[in-house]
mmCIF file with all atom_site columns, C-alpha atoms and ligand atoms in Angstrom:
data_model
loop_
_atom_site.group_PDB
_atom_site.id
_atom_site.type_symbol
_atom_site.label_atom_id
_atom_site.label_alt_id
_atom_site.label_comp_id
_atom_site.label_asym_id
_atom_site.label_entity_id
_atom_site.label_seq_id
_atom_site.pdbx_PDB_ins_code
_atom_site.Cartn_x
_atom_site.Cartn_y
_atom_site.Cartn_z
_atom_site.occupancy
_atom_site.B_iso_or_equiv
_atom_site.pdbx_formal_charge
_atom_site.auth_seq_id
_atom_site.auth_comp_id
_atom_site.auth_asym_id
_atom_site.auth_atom_id
_atom_site.pdbx_PDB_model_num
ATOM   1   C  CA  . MET T 1 1   ? 76.635 103.672 64.370 1.00 51.00 ? 190  MET T CA  1
ATOM   2   C  CA  . LYS T 1 2   ? 74.193 102.754 61.695 1.00 57.00 ? 191  LYS T CA  1
ATOM   3   C  CA  . ASN T 1 3   ? 71.928 101.360 64.491 1.00 61.00 ? 192  ASN T CA  1
ATOM   4   C  CA  . VAL T 1 4   ? 72.237 104.485 66.588 1.00 57.00 ? 193  VAL T CA  1
ATOM   5   C  CA  . LEU T 1 5   ? 71.258 106.859 63.674 1.00 54.00 ? 194  LEU T CA  1
ATOM   6   C  CA  . LYS T 1 6   ? 68.419 104.636 62.882 1.00 58.00 ? 195  LYS T CA  1
ATOM   7   C  CA  . TYR T 1 7   ? 66.997 104.849 66.212 1.00 56.00 ? 196  TYR T CA  1
ATOM   8   C  CA  . LEU T 1 8   ? 67.567 108.283 66.395 1.00 51.00 ? 197  LEU T CA  1
ATOM   9   C  CA  . ALA T 1 9   ? 65.642 108.681 63.467 1.00 54.00 ? 198  ALA T CA  1
ATOM   10  C  CA  . LEU T 1 10  ? 63.047 106.161 64.542 1.00 51.00 ? 199  LEU T CA  1
ATOM   11  C  CA  . ILE T 1 11  ? 62.187 108.310 67.968 1.00 50.00 ? 200  ILE T CA  1
ATOM   12  C  CA  . PHE T 1 12  ? 62.243 111.799 66.310 1.00 51.00 ? 201  PHE T CA  1
ATOM   13  C  CA  . ILE T 1 13  ? 59.777 110.258 63.570 1.00 47.00 ? 202  ILE T CA  1
ATOM   14  C  CA  . THR T 1 14  ? 57.834 109.187 66.594 1.00 49.00 ? 203  THR T CA  1
ATOM   15  C  CA  . LEU T 1 15  ? 58.036 112.353 68.505 1.00 48.00 ? 204  LEU T CA  1
ATOM   16  C  CA  . LEU T 1 16  ? 56.899 114.217 65.348 1.00 43.00 ? 205  LEU T CA  1
ATOM   17  C  CA  . VAL T 1 17  ? 53.486 111.866 65.172 1.00 44.00 ? 206  VAL T CA  1
ATOM   18  C  CA  . PHE T 1 18  ? 53.385 111.856 68.919 1.00 48.00 ? 207  PHE T CA  1
ATOM   19  C  CA  . SER T 1 19  ? 54.046 115.582 69.822 1.00 43.00 ? 208  SER T CA  1
ATOM   20  C  CA  . CYS T 1 20  ? 50.934 116.468 67.667 1.00 39.00 ? 209  CYS T CA  1
ATOM   21  C  CA  . ALA T 1 21  ? 48.572 115.052 70.091 1.00 40.00 ? 210  ALA T CA  1
ATOM   22  C  CA  . SER T 1 22  ? 49.906 115.252 73.901 1.00 37.00 ? 211  SER T CA  1
ATOM   23  C  CA  . ASP T 1 23  ? 46.219 116.197 75.020 1.00 36.00 ? 212  ASP T CA  1
ATOM   24  C  CA  . ASP T 1 24  ? 46.630 113.751 77.628 1.00 35.00 ? 213  ASP T CA  1
ATOM   25  C  CA  . SER T 1 25  ? 44.889 116.295 80.268 1.00 34.00 ? 214  SER T CA  1
ATOM   26  C  CA  . ASP T 1 26  ? 41.528 114.453 80.195 1.00 37.00 ? 215  ASP T CA  1
ATOM   27  C  CA  . GLN T 1 27  ? 39.985 112.656 83.272 1.00 43.00 ? 216  GLN T CA  1
ATOM   28  C  CA  . ALA T 1 28  ? 43.265 112.711 84.810 1.00 46.00 ? 217  ALA T CA  1
ATOM   29  C  CA  . GLY T 1 29  ? 42.672 112.865 88.731 1.00 57.00 ? 218  GLY T CA  1
ATOM   30  C  CA  . ASN T 1 30  ? 38.857 112.166 88.461 1.00 67.00 ? 219  ASN T CA  1
ATOM   31  C  CA  . ILE T 1 31  ? 39.116 108.233 88.068 1.00 79.00 ? 220  ILE T CA  1
ATOM   32  C  CA  . THR T 1 32  ? 38.569 106.272 91.255 1.00 86.00 ? 221  THR T CA  1
ATOM   33  C  CA  . TYR T 1 33  ? 39.874 102.918 91.113 1.00 92.00 ? 222  TYR T CA  1
ATOM   34  C  CA  . GLU T 1 34  ? 38.971 99.626  93.256 1.00 93.00 ? 223  GLU T CA  1
ATOM   35  C  CA  . LEU T 1 35  ? 41.829 97.312  93.268 1.00 95.00 ? 224  LEU T CA  1
ATOM   36  C  CA  . PRO T 1 36  ? 40.997 93.714  92.572 1.00 95.00 ? 225  PRO T CA  1
ATOM   37  C  CA  . ASP T 1 37  ? 41.235 91.695  95.670 1.00 92.00 ? 226  ASP T CA  1
ATOM   38  C  CA  . ASN T 1 38  ? 44.295 89.709  93.859 1.00 93.00 ? 227  ASN T CA  1
ATOM   39  C  CA  . GLY T 1 39  ? 46.344 89.515  91.036 1.00 95.00 ? 228  GLY T CA  1
ATOM   40  C  CA  . ILE T 1 40  ? 46.466 92.426  88.063 1.00 98.00 ? 229  ILE T CA  1
ATOM   41  C  CA  . ALA T 1 41  ? 43.354 94.002  86.379 1.00 98.00 ? 230  ALA T CA  1
ATOM   42  C  CA  . ILE T 1 42  ? 43.519 96.256  83.388 1.00 98.00 ? 231  ILE T CA  1
ATOM   43  C  CA  . GLU T 1 43  ? 41.323 99.101  82.726 1.00 97.00 ? 232  GLU T CA  1
ATOM   44  C  CA  . ASN T 1 44  ? 40.625 101.601 80.220 1.00 96.00 ? 233  ASN T CA  1
ATOM   45  C  CA  . ALA T 1 45  ? 42.996 100.493 77.701 1.00 98.00 ? 234  ALA T CA  1
ATOM   46  C  CA  . TRP T 1 46  ? 43.009 102.066 74.292 1.00 98.00 ? 235  TRP T CA  1
ATOM   47  C  CA  . ALA T 1 47  ? 44.985 102.255 71.204 1.00 98.00 ? 236  ALA T CA  1
ATOM   48  C  CA  . ARG T 1 48  ? 45.977 105.277 69.222 1.00 98.00 ? 237  ARG T CA  1
ATOM   49  C  CA  . PRO T 1 49  ? 45.635 104.635 65.149 1.00 98.00 ? 238  PRO T CA  1
ATOM   50  C  CA  . GLY T 1 50  ? 48.631 103.601 63.026 1.00 98.00 ? 239  GLY T CA  1
ATOM   51  C  CA  . ARG T 1 51  ? 49.740 102.973 59.368 1.00 98.00 ? 240  ARG T CA  1
ATOM   52  C  CA  . ILE T 1 52  ? 50.829 99.574  58.387 1.00 98.00 ? 241  ILE T CA  1
ATOM   53  C  CA  . ASN T 1 53  ? 54.539 99.316  58.950 1.00 98.00 ? 242  ASN T CA  1
ATOM   54  C  CA  . GLY T 1 54  ? 54.290 102.045 61.496 1.00 98.00 ? 243  GLY T CA  1
ATOM   55  C  CA  . VAL T 1 55  ? 53.927 102.337 65.078 1.00 98.00 ? 244  VAL T CA  1
ATOM   56  C  CA  . SER T 1 56  ? 50.902 102.816 67.694 1.00 98.00 ? 245  SER T CA  1
ATOM   57  C  CA  . ALA T 1 57  ? 51.018 102.740 71.242 1.00 98.00 ? 246  ALA T CA  1
ATOM   58  C  CA  . VAL T 1 58  ? 48.458 101.180 73.870 1.00 98.00 ? 247  VAL T CA  1
ATOM   59  C  CA  . TYR T 1 59  ? 47.611 103.041 77.041 1.00 98.00 ? 248  TYR T CA  1
ATOM   60  C  CA  . LEU T 1 60  ? 46.036 101.535 79.861 1.00 98.00 ? 249  LEU T CA  1
ATOM   61  C  CA  . ASP T 1 61  ? 45.485 101.475 84.024 1.00 98.00 ? 250  ASP T CA  1
ATOM   62  C  CA  . LEU T 1 62  ? 47.562 98.619  85.557 1.00 98.00 ? 251  LEU T CA  1
ATOM   63  C  CA  . LEU T 1 63  ? 45.720 97.881  89.007 1.00 98.00 ? 252  LEU T CA  1
ATOM   64  C  CA  . ASN T 1 64  ? 47.786 95.260  90.871 1.00 98.00 ? 253  ASN T CA  1
ATOM   65  C  CA  . GLY T 1 65  ? 45.692 94.109  93.716 1.00 97.00 ? 254  GLY T CA  1
ATOM   66  C  CA  . SER T 1 66  ? 48.194 91.501  95.251 1.00 97.00 ? 255  SER T CA  1
ATOM   67  C  CA  . THR T 1 67  ? 50.175 92.559  98.219 1.00 96.00 ? 256  THR T CA  1
ATOM   68  C  CA  . GLU T 1 68  ? 53.093 91.801  96.304 1.00 97.00 ? 257  GLU T CA  1
ATOM   69  C  CA  . SER T 1 69  ? 54.981 93.681  93.278 1.00 98.00 ? 258  SER T CA  1
ATOM   70  C  CA  . ASP T 1 70  ? 54.521 91.800  89.874 1.00 98.00 ? 259  ASP T CA  1
ATOM   71  C  CA  . THR T 1 71  ? 57.218 91.962  86.899 1.00 98.00 ? 260  THR T CA  1
ATOM   72  C  CA  . LEU T 1 72  ? 55.867 92.128  83.542 1.00 98.00 ? 261  LEU T CA  1
ATOM   73  C  CA  . ILE T 1 73  ? 57.763 89.327  81.431 1.00 97.00 ? 262  ILE T CA  1
ATOM   74  C  CA  . GLU T 1 74  ? 56.676 89.719  78.194 1.00 97.00 ? 263  GLU T CA  1
ATOM   75  C  CA  . LEU T 1 75  ? 54.391 91.532  75.695 1.00 98.00 ? 264  LEU T CA  1
ATOM   76  C  CA  . SER T 1 76  ? 53.045 90.404  72.433 1.00 98.00 ? 265  SER T CA  1
ATOM   77  C  CA  . ALA T 1 77  ? 50.174 91.500  69.888 1.00 98.00 ? 266  ALA T CA  1
ATOM   78  C  CA  . PRO T 1 78  ? 48.998 89.739  66.753 1.00 98.00 ? 267  PRO T CA  1
ATOM   79  C  CA  . VAL T 1 79  ? 49.148 93.121  64.788 1.00 98.00 ? 268  VAL T CA  1
ATOM   80  C  CA  . ALA T 1 80  ? 52.713 94.020  65.931 1.00 98.00 ? 269  ALA T CA  1
ATOM   81  C  CA  . GLY T 1 81  ? 55.778 92.486  65.000 1.00 98.00 ? 270  GLY T CA  1
ATOM   82  C  CA  . LEU T 1 82  ? 57.500 94.297  67.897 1.00 98.00 ? 271  LEU T CA  1
ATOM   83  C  CA  . VAL T 1 83  ? 55.943 95.188  71.400 1.00 98.00 ? 272  VAL T CA  1
ATOM   84  C  CA  . GLU T 1 84  ? 57.776 96.852  74.263 1.00 98.00 ? 273  GLU T CA  1
ATOM   85  C  CA  . LEU T 1 85  ? 56.954 98.527  77.247 1.00 98.00 ? 274  LEU T CA  1
ATOM   86  C  CA  . HIS T 1 86  ? 58.524 102.284 76.890 1.00 98.00 ? 275  HIS T CA  1
ATOM   87  C  CA  . GLU T 1 87  ? 58.789 105.480 79.397 1.00 97.00 ? 276  GLU T CA  1
ATOM   88  C  CA  . THR T 1 88  ? 59.102 108.700 78.309 1.00 96.00 ? 277  THR T CA  1
ATOM   89  C  CA  . PHE T 1 89  ? 62.156 111.243 79.491 1.00 95.00 ? 278  PHE T CA  1
ATOM   90  C  CA  . ASP T 1 90  ? 63.674 114.313 78.995 1.00 94.00 ? 279  ASP T CA  1
ATOM   91  C  CA  . ARG T 1 91  ? 66.335 114.293 77.000 1.00 94.00 ? 280  ARG T CA  1
ATOM   92  C  CA  . GLY T 1 92  ? 67.541 117.463 78.377 1.00 94.00 ? 281  GLY T CA  1
ATOM   93  C  CA  . ASP T 1 93  ? 67.757 119.435 74.825 1.00 94.00 ? 282  ASP T CA  1
ATOM   94  C  CA  . GLY T 1 94  ? 64.336 120.479 75.080 1.00 93.00 ? 283  GLY T CA  1
ATOM   95  C  CA  . MET T 1 95  ? 63.015 117.304 73.383 1.00 93.00 ? 284  MET T CA  1
ATOM   96  C  CA  . MET T 1 96  ? 61.597 114.546 74.871 1.00 93.00 ? 285  MET T CA  1
ATOM   97  C  CA  . GLY T 1 97  ? 62.919 110.859 73.698 1.00 95.00 ? 286  GLY T CA  1
ATOM   98  C  CA  . MET T 1 98  ? 61.573 107.379 74.805 1.00 96.00 ? 287  MET T CA  1
ATOM   99  C  CA  . ARG T 1 99  ? 62.932 104.093 75.968 1.00 97.00 ? 288  ARG T CA  1
ATOM   100 C  CA  . GLN T 1 100 ? 62.307 100.403 76.654 1.00 98.00 ? 289  GLN T CA  1
ATOM   101 C  CA  . VAL T 1 101 ? 61.655 99.831  80.090 1.00 97.00 ? 290  VAL T CA  1
ATOM   102 C  CA  . GLU T 1 102 ? 63.362 96.386  80.206 1.00 91.00 ? 291  GLU T CA  1
ATOM   103 C  CA  . GLU T 1 103 ? 62.013 94.515  83.595 1.00 89.00 ? 292  GLU T CA  1
ATOM   104 C  CA  . PRO T 1 104 ? 59.078 96.577  84.353 1.00 96.00 ? 293  PRO T CA  1
ATOM   105 C  CA  . VAL T 1 105 ? 58.234 96.127  87.973 1.00 98.00 ? 294  VAL T CA  1
ATOM   106 C  CA  . PHE T 1 106 ? 54.509 96.833  89.349 1.00 98.00 ? 295  PHE T CA  1
ATOM   107 C  CA  . PRO T 1 107 ? 54.296 97.674  93.395 1.00 97.00 ? 296  PRO T CA  1
ATOM   108 C  CA  . GLY T 1 108 ? 51.343 95.601  95.085 1.00 97.00 ? 297  GLY T CA  1
ATOM   109 C  CA  . ARG T 1 109 ? 47.950 97.452  95.882 1.00 96.00 ? 298  ARG T CA  1
ATOM   110 C  CA  . GLU T 1 110 ? 49.194 100.346 93.535 1.00 96.00 ? 299  GLU T CA  1
ATOM   111 C  CA  . VAL T 1 111 ? 47.657 101.413 90.136 1.00 97.00 ? 300  VAL T CA  1
ATOM   112 C  CA  . THR T 1 112 ? 49.810 102.472 87.321 1.00 97.00 ? 301  THR T CA  1
ATOM   113 C  CA  . VAL T 1 113 ? 48.736 104.682 84.685 1.00 97.00 ? 302  VAL T CA  1
ATOM   114 C  CA  . MET T 1 114 ? 49.944 104.541 81.123 1.00 97.00 ? 303  MET T CA  1
ATOM   115 C  CA  . LYS T 1 115 ? 49.080 107.847 79.307 1.00 96.00 ? 304  LYS T CA  1
ATOM   116 C  CA  . PRO T 1 116 ? 50.429 110.021 76.233 1.00 95.00 ? 305  PRO T CA  1
ATOM   117 C  CA  . GLY T 1 117 ? 53.828 111.536 77.371 1.00 94.00 ? 306  GLY T CA  1
ATOM   118 C  CA  . GLY T 1 118 ? 54.230 108.812 80.045 1.00 96.00 ? 307  GLY T CA  1
ATOM   119 C  CA  . LEU T 1 119 ? 54.497 105.102 80.451 1.00 97.00 ? 308  LEU T CA  1
ATOM   120 C  CA  . HIS T 1 120 ? 53.027 103.370 77.044 1.00 98.00 ? 309  HIS T CA  1
ATOM   121 C  CA  . ILE T 1 121 ? 52.944 100.080 75.480 1.00 98.00 ? 310  ILE T CA  1
ATOM   122 C  CA  . MET T 1 122 ? 54.731 100.791 71.865 1.00 98.00 ? 311  MET T CA  1
ATOM   123 C  CA  . LEU T 1 123 ? 53.405 98.641  68.952 1.00 98.00 ? 312  LEU T CA  1
ATOM   124 C  CA  . MET T 1 124 ? 56.140 98.500  66.427 1.00 98.00 ? 313  MET T CA  1
ATOM   125 C  CA  . GLN T 1 125 ? 56.348 96.846  62.821 1.00 98.00 ? 314  GLN T CA  1
ATOM   126 C  CA  . LEU T 1 126 ? 52.340 97.051  62.260 1.00 98.00 ? 315  LEU T CA  1
ATOM   127 C  CA  . ILE T 1 127 ? 51.508 94.356  60.047 1.00 98.00 ? 316  ILE T CA  1
ATOM   128 C  CA  . GLN T 1 128 ? 48.135 96.188  59.439 1.00 97.00 ? 317  GLN T CA  1
ATOM   129 C  CA  . PRO T 1 129 ? 46.621 99.564  59.583 1.00 98.00 ? 318  PRO T CA  1
ATOM   130 C  CA  . LEU T 1 130 ? 44.962 100.623 62.866 1.00 98.00 ? 319  LEU T CA  1
ATOM   131 C  CA  . ASN T 1 131 ? 41.733 102.806 62.446 1.00 98.00 ? 320  ASN T CA  1
ATOM   132 C  CA  . GLU T 1 132 ? 39.323 104.403 64.415 1.00 97.00 ? 321  GLU T CA  1
ATOM   133 C  CA  . GLY T 1 133 ? 36.639 101.670 65.582 1.00 97.00 ? 322  GLY T CA  1
ATOM   134 C  CA  . ASP T 1 134 ? 39.477 98.539  65.397 1.00 98.00 ? 323  ASP T CA  1
ATOM   135 C  CA  . GLU T 1 135 ? 40.445 96.490  68.212 1.00 98.00 ? 324  GLU T CA  1
ATOM   136 C  CA  . VAL T 1 136 ? 44.010 95.616  69.237 1.00 98.00 ? 325  VAL T CA  1
ATOM   137 C  CA  . THR T 1 137 ? 44.234 92.423  71.256 1.00 98.00 ? 326  THR T CA  1
ATOM   138 C  CA  . LEU T 1 138 ? 47.611 92.461  73.424 1.00 98.00 ? 327  LEU T CA  1
ATOM   139 C  CA  . THR T 1 139 ? 48.755 89.727  75.856 1.00 98.00 ? 328  THR T CA  1
ATOM   140 C  CA  . LEU T 1 140 ? 50.809 90.797  78.856 1.00 98.00 ? 329  LEU T CA  1
ATOM   141 C  CA  . ASN T 1 141 ? 52.951 87.933  80.914 1.00 98.00 ? 330  ASN T CA  1
ATOM   142 C  CA  . PHE T 1 142 ? 53.573 88.537  84.735 1.00 98.00 ? 331  PHE T CA  1
ATOM   143 C  CA  . THR T 1 143 ? 55.693 86.375  86.671 1.00 98.00 ? 332  THR T CA  1
ATOM   144 C  CA  . GLU T 1 144 ? 53.041 86.163  89.297 1.00 97.00 ? 333  GLU T CA  1
ATOM   145 C  CA  . ALA T 1 145 ? 49.641 86.781  87.761 1.00 97.00 ? 334  ALA T CA  1
ATOM   146 C  CA  . GLY T 1 146 ? 50.720 84.826  84.594 1.00 98.00 ? 335  GLY T CA  1
ATOM   147 C  CA  . GLU T 1 147 ? 49.205 85.673  80.972 1.00 98.00 ? 336  GLU T CA  1
ATOM   148 C  CA  . ILE T 1 148 ? 46.393 88.678  80.552 1.00 98.00 ? 337  ILE T CA  1
ATOM   149 C  CA  . THR T 1 149 ? 44.867 89.091  77.280 1.00 98.00 ? 338  THR T CA  1
ATOM   150 C  CA  . ILE T 1 150 ? 42.947 92.304  76.709 1.00 98.00 ? 339  ILE T CA  1
ATOM   151 C  CA  . THR T 1 151 ? 41.369 94.339  73.857 1.00 98.00 ? 340  THR T CA  1
ATOM   152 C  CA  . ALA T 1 152 ? 41.784 98.045  73.116 1.00 98.00 ? 341  ALA T CA  1
ATOM   153 C  CA  . PRO T 1 153 ? 39.790 99.822  70.972 1.00 98.00 ? 342  PRO T CA  1
ATOM   154 C  CA  . VAL T 1 154 ? 41.673 102.033 68.537 1.00 98.00 ? 343  VAL T CA  1
ATOM   155 C  CA  . ARG T 1 155 ? 40.811 105.934 69.282 1.00 97.00 ? 344  ARG T CA  1
ATOM   156 C  CA  . SER T 1 156 ? 42.321 109.124 68.335 1.00 95.00 ? 345  SER T CA  1
ATOM   157 C  CA  . PRO T 1 157 ? 43.601 110.761 71.478 1.00 90.00 ? 346  PRO T CA  1
ATOM   158 C  CA  . GLY T 1 158 ? 41.453 113.084 73.334 1.00 79.00 ? 347  GLY T CA  1
ATOM   159 C  CA  . GLN T 1 159 ? 38.039 111.520 72.065 1.00 71.00 ? 348  GLN T CA  1
HETATM 160 CU CU1 . CU  H 2 .   ? 57.391 104.331 72.943 1.00 75.54 ? 1086 CU  H CU1 1
#
């Protein structure tokens, strides 16, 4: 029970932080993607600022150029104690919640866009503050494509 309360409190705090910045209307629809011939490419990655011991999120476009789907099996980042893929959902009480996507599958020949208010990579237990101008290193491990390490600049949403 305690854990549930803790979890709800975490969601609530995160929503407070994140609801101030849901301006994700930029660029959507204007980007044209060129799928790689094979494997996975990551484009347009960025991370939001965060406090030490707090949370941040990485947003990116995931391009699966393979004809086969691929599964994300592990996420890690040196700046975070815990990294998870999250989806945002309607809790039905006028609030949005978020929850972990356990075994995310990315269809072949498709682009998956992660953005505020949708799919995102959650960085938790930050071991250092993330300020604008910093860079975050993130490693994604896929069943087929293997390990892909990227760097994402830290910036405020809408900039
Ligand atoms: Cu999240």
